Amino acid sequence: MSDHDNLPSFCHPAAPKLLFGVFFALIFLTIFTVVTSASGKWLGIPPAFTFPIAMMIATLKGFLVCAFFMHMWWDKGFNIMAFLSSILFAALFISMTLMDTGHYQDAIESYDVKQMPKVAEQLADEA
Amino acid sequence: MAVADTHSLNDHHDDHGEFIAHHFDSPEQQFDSGKLGIWLFLVTEVLFFSGLFVAYTLYRNHHPEIFEQAHVFLNKYLGGLNTIVLLFSSLTMALGVRAAQLGKNKNCAIYILITMVCATMFLGVKAVEYSHKWDMGILVRSAFELTYVHPEPTLGIAKALHISDYLVWISLIPALLFGGFLLASGIAKLTDKSLCAKFMLGMAVTISGYFLGVVVGLVFMAAVEGNGDEDHASLRNANQPIALLAMTQETQTEAESATHNEADEGDHADDHSHQHEQVFDKHHPDPETLSRDVGTFFSIYYCMTGLHAIHIIAGIGFLAWLYWRSLAGHWRSDYFGPVDYVGLYWHLVDLIWIYLFPLLYLID
Amino acid sequence: MVDAKTRKQLFDTPETHFLNCSKGFKSWAFTLDHKRIGIMYLIGVTIALFLAGIFALVLRTHLWTFDGATGMSDDMYNQMFTLHGAVMVFSFIIPSIPAALGNIALPMMLGAKDVAFPRMNLASFYLWIIGTGLLLTAILTGYGLDTGWTFYTPYSIETQTGVIFATFGAFVLGFSSIFTGLNFLVTVNTMRAKGQGWFKLPLFIWSLYATAIIQVLATPVLGITLLMLIAEKTMHIGIFDPRYGGDPVLFQHFFWFYSHPAVYIMILPAMGVISELISVYSQKRIFGYSFIAFSSVAIALLGFLVWGHHMFTSGQSQVVTLIFSAITFTVAIPSAVKVFNWLATLYKGSILLNTPMCYALSFIFLFGIGGLTGLFLGALSTDIHLHDTYFVVAHFHFVMVGGTLTALLGGVFHWWPKIWGRMYNDMLGRAGCFLVFSGFNLTFFPQFVMGSRGMPRRYASYDPEFVAFHQLSTVGAFILGLGILLSFLVLVYAAFRGPRCGSNPFKAASLEWQSSSPPDFHNFVHKPVFNDPYDFDSQVYDEELDTYISREFADPATVPPRKEPVHH
Ligand code: HEM
Ligand SMILES: [Cu+2]
């Protein structure tokens, strides 16, 4: 396009066609995910799969938004790495705590609420 | 080794453009800095939300049953509607960035206005959802107190429109803002401040998006309720005490056999000594399990969607700033950074919703 | 080459500089100048240090006898140590080196005019004020705060002291810290001087960069943790509160996911300062530059994998405990790498034992002990015994006070002449350093012994068996306090009355010394020449200016030949 010729090097307008294309893909995926979850049984999708499918669709949508709406496709590698690292660290946070709490759930389940030590409010009430 | 550049002694007034800050050498350096800055800010946002995702993952993994019980109270079609609204706002935002990059300030202003309208519309739908839940006593864990009948509205407007009292109260703020912006726009017009008048009018239009959202949300809910499809049937059933009773008893016996193996009857009665939970005893035998578990889901639901809504509101603030600057015609192809940065923020808010939607609404 | 007049203009003490280029309250309160913001931060953290230091002295006085010498109630004691810890950690030590010293030095070391986002920099300072204010409101409102700086649930949910104020304060302080970190990351990435590649950066910059990575990645988690705690306290959302089906240990995961990395926010900048000091005052190229540089980043990243070592006795599962213990040991490796490199730098250097160097040497010693005792705590079997005893207290004071505070003082003495253009009294400075060092050891060394014999931490009264140790510790604390006070007075006197000094009195080679002292408002009057920060031969003495200047500016007639060829 001619009006792009004299743009500075850091300015990359995305083509409207692309943006609209991405948008319609996103809408399609949204409807698709609602449908699969609402009538998964009806479509013959085993219940165990509906959630992973929903998450996969969400990730695909996330990819589209990041790559094109957020211009990551054209962005500097460093910026992309910075952003993706946040997801890595969040995943670390989630996985380690999940692993640990998974091991002591029994202790929590069997914890008897009525044996809780008295709380400050109760003590204050009694006093 | 480089040689000292002493020619520029004391010469700090380089030929900087209007919006290039003094400590940057070039528009490019300024843009790159801002861009890296905003990406890092998004990093902090992701990690900020991560705490809630941790809570979600843990409770869902350790108590999947409560998530299955709870999700019937969420209307996936309203959630889907809101997803589409946000996606559309992302599109207009991206188009707005493009317009700014090409220096088309007028187009940029229009796109940003549409983005803002979508944002408030999202909040409108959310307000319908929240007020509906509050009506049913679906609150955070400690206040969770399911009442199966909607309370009769008491406010005049609420009665007239057949809507919830809560919805009226929430809508008060946007209503006041709407009036305020219109008034401000009128005053600005009279005093010949045309930029200000335009801006205020745009903000009034923005706020009107909220009411659009409320109307659409109400209509949508009514429609979904009308056509009794499979999903809604379960929702309506869930609102029946019988269904709830069955559900809770099921989990209760499960829980009991798992953990309270040795607990005798006397022990058990003591479990419900908390005051707020005694209220339940009127409704059914053992609300403890339901209240504890489903309430936790809604604690997480409110934390996540609430924090997300706060981000939307903050986003509207940033967008309003861009709207003003677009009207003032600030963007050029070598200076469009702010639009790009706010755009990235806006897309991130959208991105988080893209995950929240299946996580909260599409549990089956 | 440059003529004498230009030289004078560049390096002699200027008439107008950043300190006097504008005057009045507003010119400071609304300044965007990183140097002024740095100075304001320095004043702020000093106030926090003195305030929390007074709390500490009250605690130590109370512990003079085993049943409490001050007559303070046990509740009061709890509040006292909580405020001491919370103010020291959140208001003093975390912002101390990065936001005060880093703010002043970082842009200048890059030859830049300012940080990338000056407004955000100022905002960071105001958030610091608000956050510290909120922390302190807990006292002023009379509620106090008695949870310990860690805010552990379920106690923090139940106590009726000012947890909400305090946590909100810490939340705000977290954002202040994020702003600083984000700013530094961007500044280092985009605003380096021409020719200044990543491996030509001073090591202080590397350490600030690594710190900033942690600030950006970990601090948001503190933010959400504290918000969730506030929600739990006000609305009982049932995530941490066991009365509502929540999991109190989960809070510890949340808290330490931030707070272990945060201990590296505290120590990494200190290590950076030490790398500069050791090299400058040995007048020797730093040994193993890239090892030190990468070890900073390694510490920053590994620091995210060990948080569970604070939870060995909290009911954490065994599998996870094992993993965390194993990784804890690996974190010690990059720390040790640094220590060995510093020692190697000292070897055969021409060592100048002035005040900053004295601090640097005491750092190496104290940090060494602090780090090594960390390994005792990281080992599962010993930690079961030592957890929640004075051994832990001694461990973290060795790294935080012996490490960070010592490095802060060393760094302040190092850059003080740059900031004010005036020299301090070195004799008194060293006397202060001696008091700090000996007072510190006297305070905390006995605590190792007590701790390993079972003296628990956070107790207002104790078994008479420990009286002697506690009394030694209390005496030490007052000597330490005296040392800090003396250093403070030496510095303040120097800032206003000290003799004038030239632009580069210590023959340092990093870029900030290429400006006049005090620097110009724009940092450099000229565009600075990139200089290898560890090539001390690049600086030559100029008689007329009575200071060291870069060879390229010097009078060619008087420049001595290079001792070693230029290093690339
Ligand atoms: C060299 C490597 C280090 C190792 C292996 C290490 C290990 C540990 C361990 C295992 C604990 C838990 C002890 C317990 O509560 O039972 C601990 C506590 C602590 N460490 Fe370190 N540490 C190291 C360096 C540091 C540094 C550099 C700092 C700060 C600048 C620091 C600050 C702290 C603090 C503040 C605590 C106590 C937190 C509390 O419970 O209040 N540590 N350390
Ligand atoms: Cu740790």
mmCIF file of C-alpha atoms in Angstrom, chain B residues 194-329:
data_model
loop_
_atom_site.group_PDB
_atom_site.id
_atom_site.type_symbol
_atom_site.label_atom_id
_atom_site.label_comp_id
_atom_site.label_asym_id
_atom_site.label_seq_id
_atom_site.Cartn_x
_atom_site.Cartn_y
_atom_site.Cartn_z
ATOM 1 C CA SER B 194 -16.078 22.416 21.257
ATOM 2 C CA LEU B 195 -13.414 19.800 21.972
ATOM 3 C CA CYS B 196 -14.651 19.434 25.503
ATOM 4 C CA ALA B 197 -18.261 19.310 24.339
ATOM 5 C CA LYS B 198 -17.464 16.529 21.896
ATOM 6 C CA PHE B 199 -15.575 14.605 24.502
ATOM 7 C CA MET B 200 -18.327 14.843 27.079
ATOM 8 C CA LEU B 201 -20.911 13.811 24.535
ATOM 9 C CA GLY B 202 -18.785 10.833 23.639
ATOM 10 C CA MET B 203 -18.582 9.891 27.292
ATOM 11 C CA ALA B 204 -22.354 10.125 27.597
ATOM 12 C CA VAL B 205 -22.645 7.806 24.623
ATOM 13 C CA THR B 206 -20.161 5.507 26.329
ATOM 14 C CA ILE B 207 -22.263 5.358 29.455
ATOM 15 C CA SER B 208 -25.382 4.676 27.461
ATOM 16 C CA GLY B 209 -23.711 1.437 26.447
ATOM 17 C CA TYR B 210 -24.253 0.299 30.008
ATOM 18 C CA PHE B 211 -28.003 0.645 29.688
ATOM 19 C CA LEU B 212 -27.894 -1.118 26.373
ATOM 20 C CA GLY B 213 -26.108 -3.944 28.155
ATOM 21 C CA VAL B 214 -28.710 -4.058 30.904
ATOM 22 C CA VAL B 215 -31.567 -4.195 28.411
ATOM 23 C CA VAL B 216 -29.879 -6.817 26.268
ATOM 24 C CA GLY B 217 -29.011 -8.821 29.335
ATOM 25 C CA LEU B 218 -32.583 -8.767 30.645
ATOM 26 C CA VAL B 219 -34.073 -9.630 27.279
ATOM 27 C CA PHE B 220 -31.568 -12.396 26.818
ATOM 28 C CA MET B 221 -32.344 -13.885 30.161
ATOM 29 C CA ALA B 222 -36.055 -13.733 29.551
ATOM 30 C CA ALA B 223 -35.595 -15.341 26.165
ATOM 31 C CA VAL B 224 -33.447 -18.133 27.490
ATOM 32 C CA GLU B 225 -35.927 -18.721 30.246
ATOM 33 C CA GLY B 226 -38.742 -18.846 27.715
ATOM 34 C CA ASN B 227 -37.473 -21.451 25.326
ATOM 35 C CA GLY B 228 -36.743 -24.026 28.018
ATOM 36 C CA ASP B 229 -33.873 -25.757 26.291
ATOM 37 C CA GLU B 230 -32.002 -28.539 27.918
ATOM 38 C CA ASP B 231 -29.580 -26.350 29.716
ATOM 39 C CA HIS B 232 -32.149 -24.064 31.073
ATOM 40 C CA ALA B 233 -34.190 -26.917 32.324
ATOM 41 C CA SER B 234 -31.357 -27.869 34.561
ATOM 42 C CA LEU B 235 -31.028 -24.306 35.714
ATOM 43 C CA ARG B 236 -34.689 -24.137 36.588
ATOM 44 C CA ASN B 237 -34.530 -27.445 38.288
ATOM 45 C CA ALA B 238 -31.604 -26.221 40.232
ATOM 46 C CA ASN B 239 -33.765 -23.455 41.539
ATOM 47 C CA GLN B 240 -36.187 -25.948 42.993
ATOM 48 C CA PRO B 241 -35.520 -26.820 46.578
ATOM 49 C CA ILE B 242 -36.025 -30.473 45.791
ATOM 50 C CA ALA B 243 -33.244 -30.558 43.268
ATOM 51 C CA LEU B 244 -30.910 -28.799 45.610
ATOM 52 C CA LEU B 245 -31.815 -31.051 48.397
ATOM 53 C CA ALA B 246 -31.048 -34.089 46.374
ATOM 54 C CA MET B 247 -27.805 -32.640 45.224
ATOM 55 C CA THR B 248 -26.615 -31.720 48.645
ATOM 56 C CA GLN B 249 -27.638 -34.916 50.247
ATOM 57 C CA GLU B 250 -25.710 -36.787 47.686
ATOM 58 C CA THR B 251 -22.512 -34.898 48.341
ATOM 59 C CA GLN B 252 -23.130 -34.903 52.003
ATOM 60 C CA THR B 253 -23.278 -38.643 52.214
ATOM 61 C CA GLU B 254 -20.192 -38.818 50.108
ATOM 62 C CA ALA B 255 -18.368 -36.447 52.341
ATOM 63 C CA GLU B 256 -19.575 -38.226 55.387
ATOM 64 C CA SER B 257 -18.427 -41.615 54.317
ATOM 65 C CA ALA B 258 -15.110 -40.168 53.305
ATOM 66 C CA THR B 259 -14.233 -38.145 56.303
ATOM 67 C CA HIS B 260 -16.660 -38.397 59.170
ATOM 68 C CA ASN B 261 -16.371 -42.091 59.373
ATOM 69 C CA GLU B 262 -16.049 -42.209 63.071
ATOM 70 C CA ALA B 263 -18.097 -39.149 63.819
ATOM 71 C CA ASP B 264 -21.132 -40.034 65.859
ATOM 72 C CA GLU B 265 -24.488 -38.316 65.748
ATOM 73 C CA GLY B 266 -23.864 -35.956 68.621
ATOM 74 C CA ASP B 267 -20.694 -34.741 67.038
ATOM 75 C CA HIS B 268 -22.500 -34.026 63.891
ATOM 76 C CA ALA B 269 -25.133 -31.778 65.345
ATOM 77 C CA ASP B 270 -22.427 -29.577 66.777
ATOM 78 C CA ASP B 271 -21.022 -28.990 63.353
ATOM 79 C CA HIS B 272 -23.690 -26.467 62.535
ATOM 80 C CA SER B 273 -23.283 -24.223 65.473
ATOM 81 C CA HIS B 274 -22.353 -21.193 63.387
ATOM 82 C CA GLN B 275 -25.045 -18.615 63.542
ATOM 83 C CA HIS B 276 -25.346 -17.650 59.936
ATOM 84 C CA GLU B 277 -25.762 -21.230 58.978
ATOM 85 C CA GLN B 278 -28.607 -21.863 61.322
ATOM 86 C CA VAL B 279 -30.786 -19.781 59.079
ATOM 87 C CA PHE B 280 -30.567 -22.586 56.609
ATOM 88 C CA ASP B 281 -31.982 -25.150 58.859
ATOM 89 C CA LYS B 282 -35.411 -23.843 58.010
ATOM 90 C CA HIS B 283 -34.924 -24.822 54.414
ATOM 91 C CA HIS B 284 -33.526 -28.253 54.544
ATOM 92 C CA PRO B 285 -31.846 -30.695 56.831
ATOM 93 C CA ASP B 286 -28.193 -30.159 56.201
ATOM 94 C CA PRO B 287 -27.223 -27.123 54.252
ATOM 95 C CA GLU B 288 -23.712 -27.263 55.590
ATOM 96 C CA THR B 289 -22.152 -29.025 52.677
ATOM 97 C CA LEU B 290 -23.913 -27.018 50.051
ATOM 98 C CA SER B 291 -23.207 -23.746 51.703
ATOM 99 C CA ARG B 292 -19.601 -24.543 52.315
ATOM 100 C CA ASP B 293 -18.800 -25.843 48.917
ATOM 101 C CA VAL B 294 -20.920 -23.925 46.491
ATOM 102 C CA GLY B 295 -20.170 -20.791 48.433
ATOM 103 C CA THR B 296 -16.474 -21.321 47.823
ATOM 104 C CA PHE B 297 -17.091 -21.535 44.108
ATOM 105 C CA PHE B 298 -18.903 -18.240 44.210
ATOM 106 C CA SER B 299 -16.169 -16.654 46.302
ATOM 107 C CA ILE B 300 -13.805 -17.502 43.509
ATOM 108 C CA TYR B 301 -16.322 -16.452 40.891
ATOM 109 C CA TYR B 302 -16.792 -13.046 42.487
ATOM 110 C CA CYS B 303 -13.075 -12.525 43.012
ATOM 111 C CA MET B 304 -12.240 -13.375 39.440
ATOM 112 C CA THR B 305 -15.038 -11.590 37.655
ATOM 113 C CA GLY B 306 -14.885 -8.710 40.109
ATOM 114 C CA LEU B 307 -11.189 -8.150 39.562
ATOM 115 C CA HIS B 308 -11.778 -8.456 35.844
ATOM 116 C CA ALA B 309 -14.579 -5.893 36.012
ATOM 117 C CA ILE B 310 -12.292 -3.510 37.881
ATOM 118 C CA HIS B 311 -9.843 -3.882 35.032
ATOM 119 C CA ILE B 312 -12.585 -3.093 32.548
ATOM 120 C CA ILE B 313 -13.481 0.041 34.477
ATOM 121 C CA ALA B 314 -9.844 1.111 34.617
ATOM 122 C CA GLY B 315 -9.627 0.372 30.907
ATOM 123 C CA ILE B 316 -12.522 2.683 30.216
ATOM 124 C CA GLY B 317 -10.570 5.384 32.015
ATOM 125 C CA PHE B 318 -7.529 4.851 29.799
ATOM 126 C CA LEU B 319 -9.686 4.686 26.686
ATOM 127 C CA ALA B 320 -11.345 7.955 27.621
ATOM 128 C CA TRP B 321 -7.908 9.541 27.769
ATOM 129 C CA LEU B 322 -7.148 8.201 24.288
ATOM 130 C CA TYR B 323 -10.506 9.417 23.077
ATOM 131 C CA TRP B 324 -9.678 12.905 24.229
ATOM 132 C CA ARG B 325 -6.293 12.847 22.587
ATOM 133 C CA SER B 326 -7.715 11.474 19.341
ATOM 134 C CA LEU B 327 -10.231 14.277 19.269
ATOM 135 C CA ALA B 328 -7.357 16.668 19.830
ATOM 136 C CA GLY B 329 -5.588 15.055 16.880
#
